[in-house]
Amino acid sequence: MQGEGPSLGRRAGFVRLGGCNLHCSWCDTPYTWNAERYDLRAELTRTTVAEIVQRVLRGNPELVVITGGEPLLHQKQPGWARLLSELKAAGVEVEAETNGTLAPTPTTTAGVTRFNVSPKLTHAGDPEAARLRPAALQSLHGTGKAAFKFVCTTARDVAEVAEVTHRLGIPPAAVWVMPEGTTAGQVSTRLPVLAEAAIAAGFNLTTRLHVHVWGDERAR
Ligand code: SF4
C-alpha cells in the first residue's frame, strides 16, 4: 500500500528504480544509490519493461508508484516512456515520487497521474543549491499534478517548509508534512510534535503507514 501522502492507505504496486542525485543523511533507501555502503551490482537488477509491468500488476492494484532513488533520472531512457505507456494501457493510475530537482519531460507529465515531490530541507545535509532547484520545483508545480511532501523532525523544520514554499509560490494546501523515521516509535513520537505546527501553517499531515505496520522491512 501507499504509506505516505495524499494516497495514503491505497493498495499499490511499486517500481523502485536505482540511482539518486542527492545524499540525504537519513535516506531510508541507500541501497538504491550508495556505492560506499552497498554493492549496487547486487542490489540493482536490470529488468525488462515487460517483466516490470507483469510483476507490478500481479496484485491487480489500481495505483502504481514509481519510486527510487530518484526515478526522474531515468525519464529520458526509452524504457521509461514504454513503462508509462504500458501502465496507461493497463488502466492504472501512476504516481511518480521525486526529490524535485529535475523538471519533468512532456512524456513524464502526460503519463503520470500525480507527482509526489519531496524537496529536502537543511537537515538532509546536501547544500541548498543541490537539493532545492526552484526551476524544477516550479515546473513540477506548473503541471497541476504535484503534491509536495516534506520530511520533518521538529517544528523548526515545519517553519523551514513554510519559508521555502512561500518563496516558491507553492500553496499550503499542496503541502504534506511527514515525520522522519524508520521505526513506528520514531514516527509516533514525531507526529504530535509536527501536527500543531503543520495545522497552524495550513499544511496537510501524513504518517508513514508502512513503517507503523512493517518497520524498515524492504519491499513493503
Ligand atoms: S532524495 Fe530520496 S532516495 Fe535520494 S538520498 Fe534523498 S531520501 Fe534517499
PDB file of C-alpha atoms and ligand atoms in Angstrom:
ATOM      1  CA  MET A   1       0.000   0.000   0.000  1.00  0.00           C
ATOM      2  CA  GLN A   2       0.993   3.606  -0.491  1.00  0.00           C
ATOM      3  CA  GLY A   3       2.125   4.561   3.013  1.00  0.00           C
ATOM      4  CA  GLU A   4       2.571   8.332   2.613  1.00  0.00           C
ATOM      5  CA  GLY A   5       0.891  11.457   1.305  1.00  0.00           C
ATOM      6  CA  PRO A   6      -2.398  12.074  -0.486  1.00  0.00           C
ATOM      7  CA  SER A   7      -2.903   8.402  -1.460  1.00  0.00           C
ATOM      8  CA  LEU A   8      -2.056   7.039   1.993  1.00  0.00           C
ATOM      9  CA  GLY A   9      -3.602   3.615   2.534  1.00  0.00           C
ATOM     10  CA  ARG A  10      -4.378   2.829  -1.111  1.00  0.00           C
ATOM     11  CA  ARG A  11      -3.361  -0.547  -2.483  1.00  0.00           C
ATOM     12  CA  ALA A  12      -0.465  -0.038  -4.873  1.00  0.00           C
ATOM     13  CA  GLY A  13       2.217  -1.764  -6.880  1.00  0.00           C
ATOM     14  CA  PHE A  14       5.721  -0.299  -6.564  1.00  0.00           C
ATOM     15  CA  VAL A  15       8.545   0.034  -9.077  1.00  0.00           C
ATOM     16  CA  ARG A  16      11.787   1.045  -7.346  1.00  0.00           C
ATOM     17  CA  LEU A  17      14.477   2.414  -9.674  1.00  0.00           C
ATOM     18  CA  GLY A  18      18.150   2.758  -8.777  1.00  0.00           C
ATOM     19  CA  GLY A  19      20.326   5.870  -8.625  1.00  0.00           C
ATOM     20  CA  CYS A  20      19.964   9.233  -6.904  1.00  0.00           C
ATOM     21  CA  ASN A  21      21.493  12.690  -7.339  1.00  0.00           C
ATOM     22  CA  LEU A  22      21.242  13.555  -3.594  1.00  0.00           C
ATOM     23  CA  HIS A  23      22.806  12.023  -0.468  1.00  0.00           C
ATOM     24  CA  CYS A  24      20.276  12.596   2.325  1.00  0.00           C
ATOM     25  CA  SER A  25      21.723  11.826   5.761  1.00  0.00           C
ATOM     26  CA  TRP A  26      18.581   9.916   6.823  1.00  0.00           C
ATOM     27  CA  CYS A  27      17.836   8.224   3.466  1.00  0.00           C
ATOM     28  CA  ASP A  28      15.794   5.055   4.014  1.00  0.00           C
ATOM     29  CA  THR A  29      16.733   3.526   0.644  1.00  0.00           C
ATOM     30  CA  PRO A  30      20.523   3.981   0.447  1.00  0.00           C
ATOM     31  CA  TYR A  31      20.818   0.549  -1.180  1.00  0.00           C
ATOM     32  CA  THR A  32      19.488   2.154  -4.385  1.00  0.00           C
ATOM     33  CA  TRP A  33      22.398   4.600  -4.760  1.00  0.00           C
ATOM     34  CA  ASN A  34      25.109   4.437  -2.058  1.00  0.00           C
ATOM     35  CA  ALA A  35      28.022   2.514  -3.589  1.00  0.00           C
ATOM     36  CA  GLU A  36      30.188   3.118  -0.494  1.00  0.00           C
ATOM     37  CA  ARG A  37      27.831   1.129   1.732  1.00  0.00           C
ATOM     38  CA  TYR A  38      26.276  -1.319  -0.748  1.00  0.00           C
ATOM     39  CA  ASP A  39      27.254  -3.481  -3.693  1.00  0.00           C
ATOM     40  CA  LEU A  40      24.966  -1.838  -6.232  1.00  0.00           C
ATOM     41  CA  ARG A  41      25.617  -4.590  -8.778  1.00  0.00           C
ATOM     42  CA  ALA A  42      23.963  -6.976  -6.326  1.00  0.00           C
ATOM     43  CA  GLU A  43      21.240  -4.546  -5.219  1.00  0.00           C
ATOM     44  CA  LEU A  44      20.088  -3.366  -8.678  1.00  0.00           C
ATOM     45  CA  THR A  45      18.782  -5.748 -11.318  1.00  0.00           C
ATOM     46  CA  ARG A  46      18.324  -4.969 -14.999  1.00  0.00           C
ATOM     47  CA  THR A  47      14.728  -5.907 -15.731  1.00  0.00           C
ATOM     48  CA  THR A  48      12.760  -5.634 -18.960  1.00  0.00           C
ATOM     49  CA  VAL A  49       9.777  -3.300 -19.077  1.00  0.00           C
ATOM     50  CA  ALA A  50       7.532  -6.257 -19.901  1.00  0.00           C
ATOM     51  CA  GLU A  51       8.629  -8.052 -16.732  1.00  0.00           C
ATOM     52  CA  ILE A  52       8.271  -4.925 -14.577  1.00  0.00           C
ATOM     53  CA  VAL A  53       4.719  -4.409 -15.818  1.00  0.00           C
ATOM     54  CA  GLN A  54       3.792  -8.041 -15.359  1.00  0.00           C
ATOM     55  CA  ARG A  55       5.160  -8.109 -11.791  1.00  0.00           C
ATOM     56  CA  VAL A  56       3.787  -4.756 -10.657  1.00  0.00           C
ATOM     57  CA  LEU A  57       0.266  -5.539 -11.828  1.00  0.00           C
ATOM     58  CA  ARG A  58       0.254  -9.008 -10.273  1.00  0.00           C
ATOM     59  CA  GLY A  59      -1.917  -7.987  -7.311  1.00  0.00           C
ATOM     60  CA  ASN A  60      -4.372  -6.018  -9.502  1.00  0.00           C
ATOM     61  CA  PRO A  61      -3.624  -2.607  -7.959  1.00  0.00           C
ATOM     62  CA  GLU A  62      -5.434   0.475  -9.232  1.00  0.00           C
ATOM     63  CA  LEU A  63      -2.333   2.534  -8.454  1.00  0.00           C
ATOM     64  CA  VAL A  64       1.335   2.065  -9.404  1.00  0.00           C
ATOM     65  CA  VAL A  65       4.025   4.123  -7.661  1.00  0.00           C
ATOM     66  CA  ILE A  66       7.356   4.671  -9.410  1.00  0.00           C
ATOM     67  CA  THR A  67       9.944   5.452  -6.765  1.00  0.00           C
ATOM     68  CA  GLY A  68      13.677   5.246  -6.070  1.00  0.00           C
ATOM     69  CA  GLY A  69      16.269   6.579  -5.563  1.00  0.00           C
ATOM     70  CA  GLU A  70      15.369   9.424  -7.908  1.00  0.00           C
ATOM     71  CA  PRO A  71      13.187   7.958 -10.668  1.00  0.00           C
ATOM     72  CA  LEU A  72      13.200  11.048 -12.896  1.00  0.00           C
ATOM     73  CA  LEU A  73      16.901  10.384 -13.593  1.00  0.00           C
ATOM     74  CA  HIS A  74      15.557   7.663 -15.928  1.00  0.00           C
ATOM     75  CA  GLN A  75      12.941   9.707 -17.734  1.00  0.00           C
ATOM     76  CA  LYS A  76      14.990  10.203 -20.910  1.00  0.00           C
ATOM     77  CA  GLN A  77      15.557   6.459 -21.406  1.00  0.00           C
ATOM     78  CA  PRO A  78      13.320   4.692 -23.958  1.00  0.00           C
ATOM     79  CA  GLY A  79      12.187   2.164 -21.360  1.00  0.00           C
ATOM     80  CA  TRP A  80      10.669   4.968 -19.265  1.00  0.00           C
ATOM     81  CA  ALA A  81       8.242   6.078 -21.982  1.00  0.00           C
ATOM     82  CA  ARG A  82       7.364   2.452 -22.666  1.00  0.00           C
ATOM     83  CA  LEU A  83       6.734   1.763 -18.977  1.00  0.00           C
ATOM     84  CA  LEU A  84       4.399   4.765 -18.695  1.00  0.00           C
ATOM     85  CA  SER A  85       2.628   3.826 -21.892  1.00  0.00           C
ATOM     86  CA  GLU A  86       2.050   0.216 -20.812  1.00  0.00           C
ATOM     87  CA  LEU A  87       0.791   1.269 -17.386  1.00  0.00           C
ATOM     88  CA  LYS A  88      -1.600   3.712 -19.045  1.00  0.00           C
ATOM     89  CA  ALA A  89      -2.819   0.941 -21.349  1.00  0.00           C
ATOM     90  CA  ALA A  90      -3.406  -1.220 -18.258  1.00  0.00           C
ATOM     91  CA  GLY A  91      -5.711   1.497 -16.894  1.00  0.00           C
ATOM     92  CA  VAL A  92      -3.882   2.140 -13.620  1.00  0.00           C
ATOM     93  CA  GLU A  93      -3.100   5.488 -12.022  1.00  0.00           C
ATOM     94  CA  VAL A  94       0.607   6.267 -11.858  1.00  0.00           C
ATOM     95  CA  GLU A  95       2.350   8.275  -9.138  1.00  0.00           C
ATOM     96  CA  ALA A  96       5.995   9.294  -9.547  1.00  0.00           C
ATOM     97  CA  GLU A  97       7.970  10.045  -6.414  1.00  0.00           C
ATOM     98  CA  THR A  98      10.716  12.617  -6.906  1.00  0.00           C
ATOM     99  CA  ASN A  99      13.049  14.796  -4.859  1.00  0.00           C
ATOM    100  CA  GLY A 100      12.057  17.765  -7.062  1.00  0.00           C
ATOM    101  CA  THR A 101      15.494  18.525  -8.504  1.00  0.00           C
ATOM    102  CA  LEU A 102      14.602  17.571 -12.091  1.00  0.00           C
ATOM    103  CA  ALA A 103      11.917  19.084 -14.317  1.00  0.00           C
ATOM    104  CA  PRO A 104       9.536  16.511 -15.782  1.00  0.00           C
ATOM    105  CA  THR A 105       9.585  15.895 -19.551  1.00  0.00           C
ATOM    106  CA  PRO A 106       6.312  16.213 -21.503  1.00  0.00           C
ATOM    107  CA  THR A 107       6.190  12.387 -21.756  1.00  0.00           C
ATOM    108  CA  THR A 108       6.534  12.065 -17.992  1.00  0.00           C
ATOM    109  CA  THR A 109       3.901  14.720 -17.301  1.00  0.00           C
ATOM    110  CA  ALA A 110       1.450  13.072 -19.706  1.00  0.00           C
ATOM    111  CA  GLY A 111       1.988   9.593 -18.252  1.00  0.00           C
ATOM    112  CA  VAL A 112       1.815  10.449 -14.561  1.00  0.00           C
ATOM    113  CA  THR A 113      -1.370  10.958 -12.558  1.00  0.00           C
ATOM    114  CA  ARG A 114       0.440  12.672  -9.681  1.00  0.00           C
ATOM    115  CA  PHE A 115       3.965  13.712  -8.733  1.00  0.00           C
ATOM    116  CA  ASN A 116       4.780  13.181  -5.067  1.00  0.00           C
ATOM    117  CA  VAL A 117       7.511  15.793  -4.803  1.00  0.00           C
ATOM    118  CA  SER A 118       9.723  15.612  -1.736  1.00  0.00           C
ATOM    119  CA  PRO A 119      12.141  18.569  -1.637  1.00  0.00           C
ATOM    120  CA  LYS A 120      14.797  18.231   1.017  1.00  0.00           C
ATOM    121  CA  LEU A 121      15.343  20.588   3.970  1.00  0.00           C
ATOM    122  CA  THR A 122      18.603  21.680   5.615  1.00  0.00           C
ATOM    123  CA  HIS A 123      18.707  18.632   7.915  1.00  0.00           C
ATOM    124  CA  ALA A 124      19.066  16.302   4.897  1.00  0.00           C
ATOM    125  CA  GLY A 125      22.644  17.525   4.617  1.00  0.00           C
ATOM    126  CA  ASP A 126      23.193  18.388   0.930  1.00  0.00           C
ATOM    127  CA  PRO A 127      23.935  22.059   0.024  1.00  0.00           C
ATOM    128  CA  GLU A 128      20.839  24.118  -0.761  1.00  0.00           C
ATOM    129  CA  ALA A 129      21.937  24.604  -4.386  1.00  0.00           C
ATOM    130  CA  ALA A 130      21.837  20.822  -4.869  1.00  0.00           C
ATOM    131  CA  ARG A 131      18.622  19.990  -3.008  1.00  0.00           C
ATOM    132  CA  LEU A 132      16.392  22.968  -3.869  1.00  0.00           C
ATOM    133  CA  ARG A 133      16.119  23.729  -7.579  1.00  0.00           C
ATOM    134  CA  PRO A 134      13.466  26.449  -7.992  1.00  0.00           C
ATOM    135  CA  ALA A 135      13.043  25.993 -11.776  1.00  0.00           C
ATOM    136  CA  ALA A 136      12.445  22.241 -11.433  1.00  0.00           C
ATOM    137  CA  LEU A 137      10.073  22.703  -8.476  1.00  0.00           C
ATOM    138  CA  GLN A 138       8.102  25.376 -10.302  1.00  0.00           C
ATOM    139  CA  SER A 139       7.956  23.181 -13.409  1.00  0.00           C
ATOM    140  CA  LEU A 140       6.536  20.316 -11.302  1.00  0.00           C
ATOM    141  CA  HIS A 141       4.069  22.697  -9.625  1.00  0.00           C
ATOM    142  CA  GLY A 142       3.089  24.011 -13.066  1.00  0.00           C
ATOM    143  CA  THR A 143       1.906  20.565 -14.182  1.00  0.00           C
ATOM    144  CA  GLY A 144      -1.026  20.914 -11.767  1.00  0.00           C
ATOM    145  CA  LYS A 145      -0.295  17.326 -10.698  1.00  0.00           C
ATOM    146  CA  ALA A 146       2.140  17.855  -7.829  1.00  0.00           C
ATOM    147  CA  ALA A 147       1.766  17.241  -4.100  1.00  0.00           C
ATOM    148  CA  PHE A 148       4.750  18.448  -2.047  1.00  0.00           C
ATOM    149  CA  LYS A 149       5.778  16.202   0.837  1.00  0.00           C
ATOM    150  CA  PHE A 150       8.427  17.391   3.300  1.00  0.00           C
ATOM    151  CA  VAL A 151      10.243  15.071   5.697  1.00  0.00           C
ATOM    152  CA  CYS A 152      10.439  16.849   9.094  1.00  0.00           C
ATOM    153  CA  THR A 153      11.841  16.058  12.511  1.00  0.00           C
ATOM    154  CA  THR A 154      10.963  19.213  14.505  1.00  0.00           C
ATOM    155  CA  ALA A 155       8.568  22.176  14.470  1.00  0.00           C
ATOM    156  CA  ARG A 156      11.538  24.234  13.293  1.00  0.00           C
ATOM    157  CA  ASP A 157      11.596  22.093  10.125  1.00  0.00           C
ATOM    158  CA  VAL A 158       7.922  22.937   9.541  1.00  0.00           C
ATOM    159  CA  ALA A 159       8.830  26.639   9.774  1.00  0.00           C
ATOM    160  CA  GLU A 160      11.500  25.987   7.114  1.00  0.00           C
ATOM    161  CA  VAL A 161       8.829  24.320   4.923  1.00  0.00           C
ATOM    162  CA  ALA A 162       6.693  27.459   5.268  1.00  0.00           C
ATOM    163  CA  GLU A 163       9.608  29.684   4.261  1.00  0.00           C
ATOM    164  CA  VAL A 164      10.583  27.517   1.250  1.00  0.00           C
ATOM    165  CA  THR A 165       7.053  27.023  -0.096  1.00  0.00           C
ATOM    166  CA  HIS A 166       6.186  30.717   0.337  1.00  0.00           C
ATOM    167  CA  ARG A 167       9.351  31.646  -1.588  1.00  0.00           C
ATOM    168  CA  LEU A 168       8.454  29.230  -4.420  1.00  0.00           C
ATOM    169  CA  GLY A 169       4.770  30.165  -4.601  1.00  0.00           C
ATOM    170  CA  ILE A 170       3.550  26.694  -3.571  1.00  0.00           C
ATOM    171  CA  PRO A 171       0.208  26.990  -1.722  1.00  0.00           C
ATOM    172  CA  PRO A 172      -0.130  25.368   1.749  1.00  0.00           C
ATOM    173  CA  ALA A 173      -2.967  23.118   0.535  1.00  0.00           C
ATOM    174  CA  ALA A 174      -0.485  21.352  -1.785  1.00  0.00           C
ATOM    175  CA  VAL A 175       1.933  20.604   1.083  1.00  0.00           C
ATOM    176  CA  TRP A 176       2.143  17.471   3.268  1.00  0.00           C
ATOM    177  CA  VAL A 177       4.316  17.351   6.388  1.00  0.00           C
ATOM    178  CA  MET A 178       5.665  13.894   7.210  1.00  0.00           C
ATOM    179  CA  PRO A 179       7.738  12.679  10.174  1.00  0.00           C
ATOM    180  CA  GLU A 180      11.183  11.261   9.530  1.00  0.00           C
ATOM    181  CA  GLY A 181      11.635   7.775  10.971  1.00  0.00           C
ATOM    182  CA  THR A 182      12.129   4.127  10.122  1.00  0.00           C
ATOM    183  CA  THR A 183      10.510   2.716  13.283  1.00  0.00           C
ATOM    184  CA  ALA A 184       6.916   3.018  14.433  1.00  0.00           C
ATOM    185  CA  GLY A 185       8.218   4.574  17.677  1.00  0.00           C
ATOM    186  CA  GLN A 186      10.098   7.363  15.894  1.00  0.00           C
ATOM    187  CA  VAL A 187       7.154   8.165  13.626  1.00  0.00           C
ATOM    188  CA  SER A 188       4.623   8.121  16.501  1.00  0.00           C
ATOM    189  CA  THR A 189       6.798  10.337  18.687  1.00  0.00           C
ATOM    190  CA  ARG A 190       7.328  12.949  15.983  1.00  0.00           C
ATOM    191  CA  LEU A 191       3.750  13.131  14.680  1.00  0.00           C
ATOM    192  CA  PRO A 192       2.272  15.118  17.597  1.00  0.00           C
ATOM    193  CA  VAL A 193       5.288  17.452  17.591  1.00  0.00           C
ATOM    194  CA  LEU A 194       4.731  18.234  13.905  1.00  0.00           C
ATOM    195  CA  ALA A 195       0.922  18.216  13.876  1.00  0.00           C
ATOM    196  CA  GLU A 196       0.306  21.531  15.674  1.00  0.00           C
ATOM    197  CA  ALA A 197       2.875  23.378  13.559  1.00  0.00           C
ATOM    198  CA  ALA A 198       1.535  21.824  10.323  1.00  0.00           C
ATOM    199  CA  ILE A 199      -2.076  22.704  11.118  1.00  0.00           C
ATOM    200  CA  ALA A 200      -1.135  26.266  12.119  1.00  0.00           C
ATOM    201  CA  ALA A 201       0.650  26.711   8.780  1.00  0.00           C
ATOM    202  CA  GLY A 202      -2.307  25.364   6.763  1.00  0.00           C
ATOM    203  CA  PHE A 203      -0.420  22.228   5.679  1.00  0.00           C
ATOM    204  CA  ASN A 204      -1.640  18.632   5.444  1.00  0.00           C
ATOM    205  CA  LEU A 205      -0.125  15.948   7.651  1.00  0.00           C
ATOM    206  CA  THR A 206       0.815  12.379   6.758  1.00  0.00           C
ATOM    207  CA  THR A 207       2.239   9.497   8.694  1.00  0.00           C
ATOM    208  CA  ARG A 208       4.307   6.629   7.217  1.00  0.00           C
ATOM    209  CA  LEU A 209       1.761   3.857   7.374  1.00  0.00           C
ATOM    210  CA  HIS A 210       4.074   1.098   6.091  1.00  0.00           C
ATOM    211  CA  VAL A 211       6.540   1.918   8.888  1.00  0.00           C
ATOM    212  CA  HIS A 212       3.783   1.516  11.510  1.00  0.00           C
ATOM    213  CA  VAL A 213       2.986  -1.906  10.053  1.00  0.00           C
ATOM    214  CA  TRP A 214       6.350  -3.290   8.886  1.00  0.00           C
ATOM    215  CA  GLY A 215       9.077  -1.018  10.288  1.00  0.00           C
ATOM    216  CA  ASP A 216      12.043  -0.743   7.929  1.00  0.00           C
ATOM    217  CA  GLU A 217      11.387  -4.008   6.059  1.00  0.00           C
ATOM    218  CA  ARG A 218      12.313  -3.860   2.399  1.00  0.00           C
ATOM    219  CA  ALA A 219       9.799  -4.428  -0.436  1.00  0.00           C
ATOM    220  CA  ARG A 220       6.911  -3.219   1.756  1.00  0.00           C
TER     221      ARG A 220
HETATM  222  S1  SF4 B   1      16.428  12.031  -2.469  1.00  0.00           S
HETATM  223 FE1  SF4 B   1      15.362  10.232  -1.625  1.00  0.00          FE
HETATM  224  S2  SF4 B   1      16.480   8.441  -2.424  1.00  0.00           S
HETATM  225 FE2  SF4 B   1      17.787  10.257  -2.780  1.00  0.00          FE
HETATM  226  S3  SF4 B   1      19.152  10.287  -0.984  1.00  0.00           S
HETATM  227 FE3  SF4 B   1      17.381  11.616  -0.516  1.00  0.00          FE
HETATM  228  S4  SF4 B   1      15.905  10.290   0.560  1.00  0.00           S
HETATM  229 FE4  SF4 B   1      17.409   8.946  -0.467  1.00  0.00          FE
END
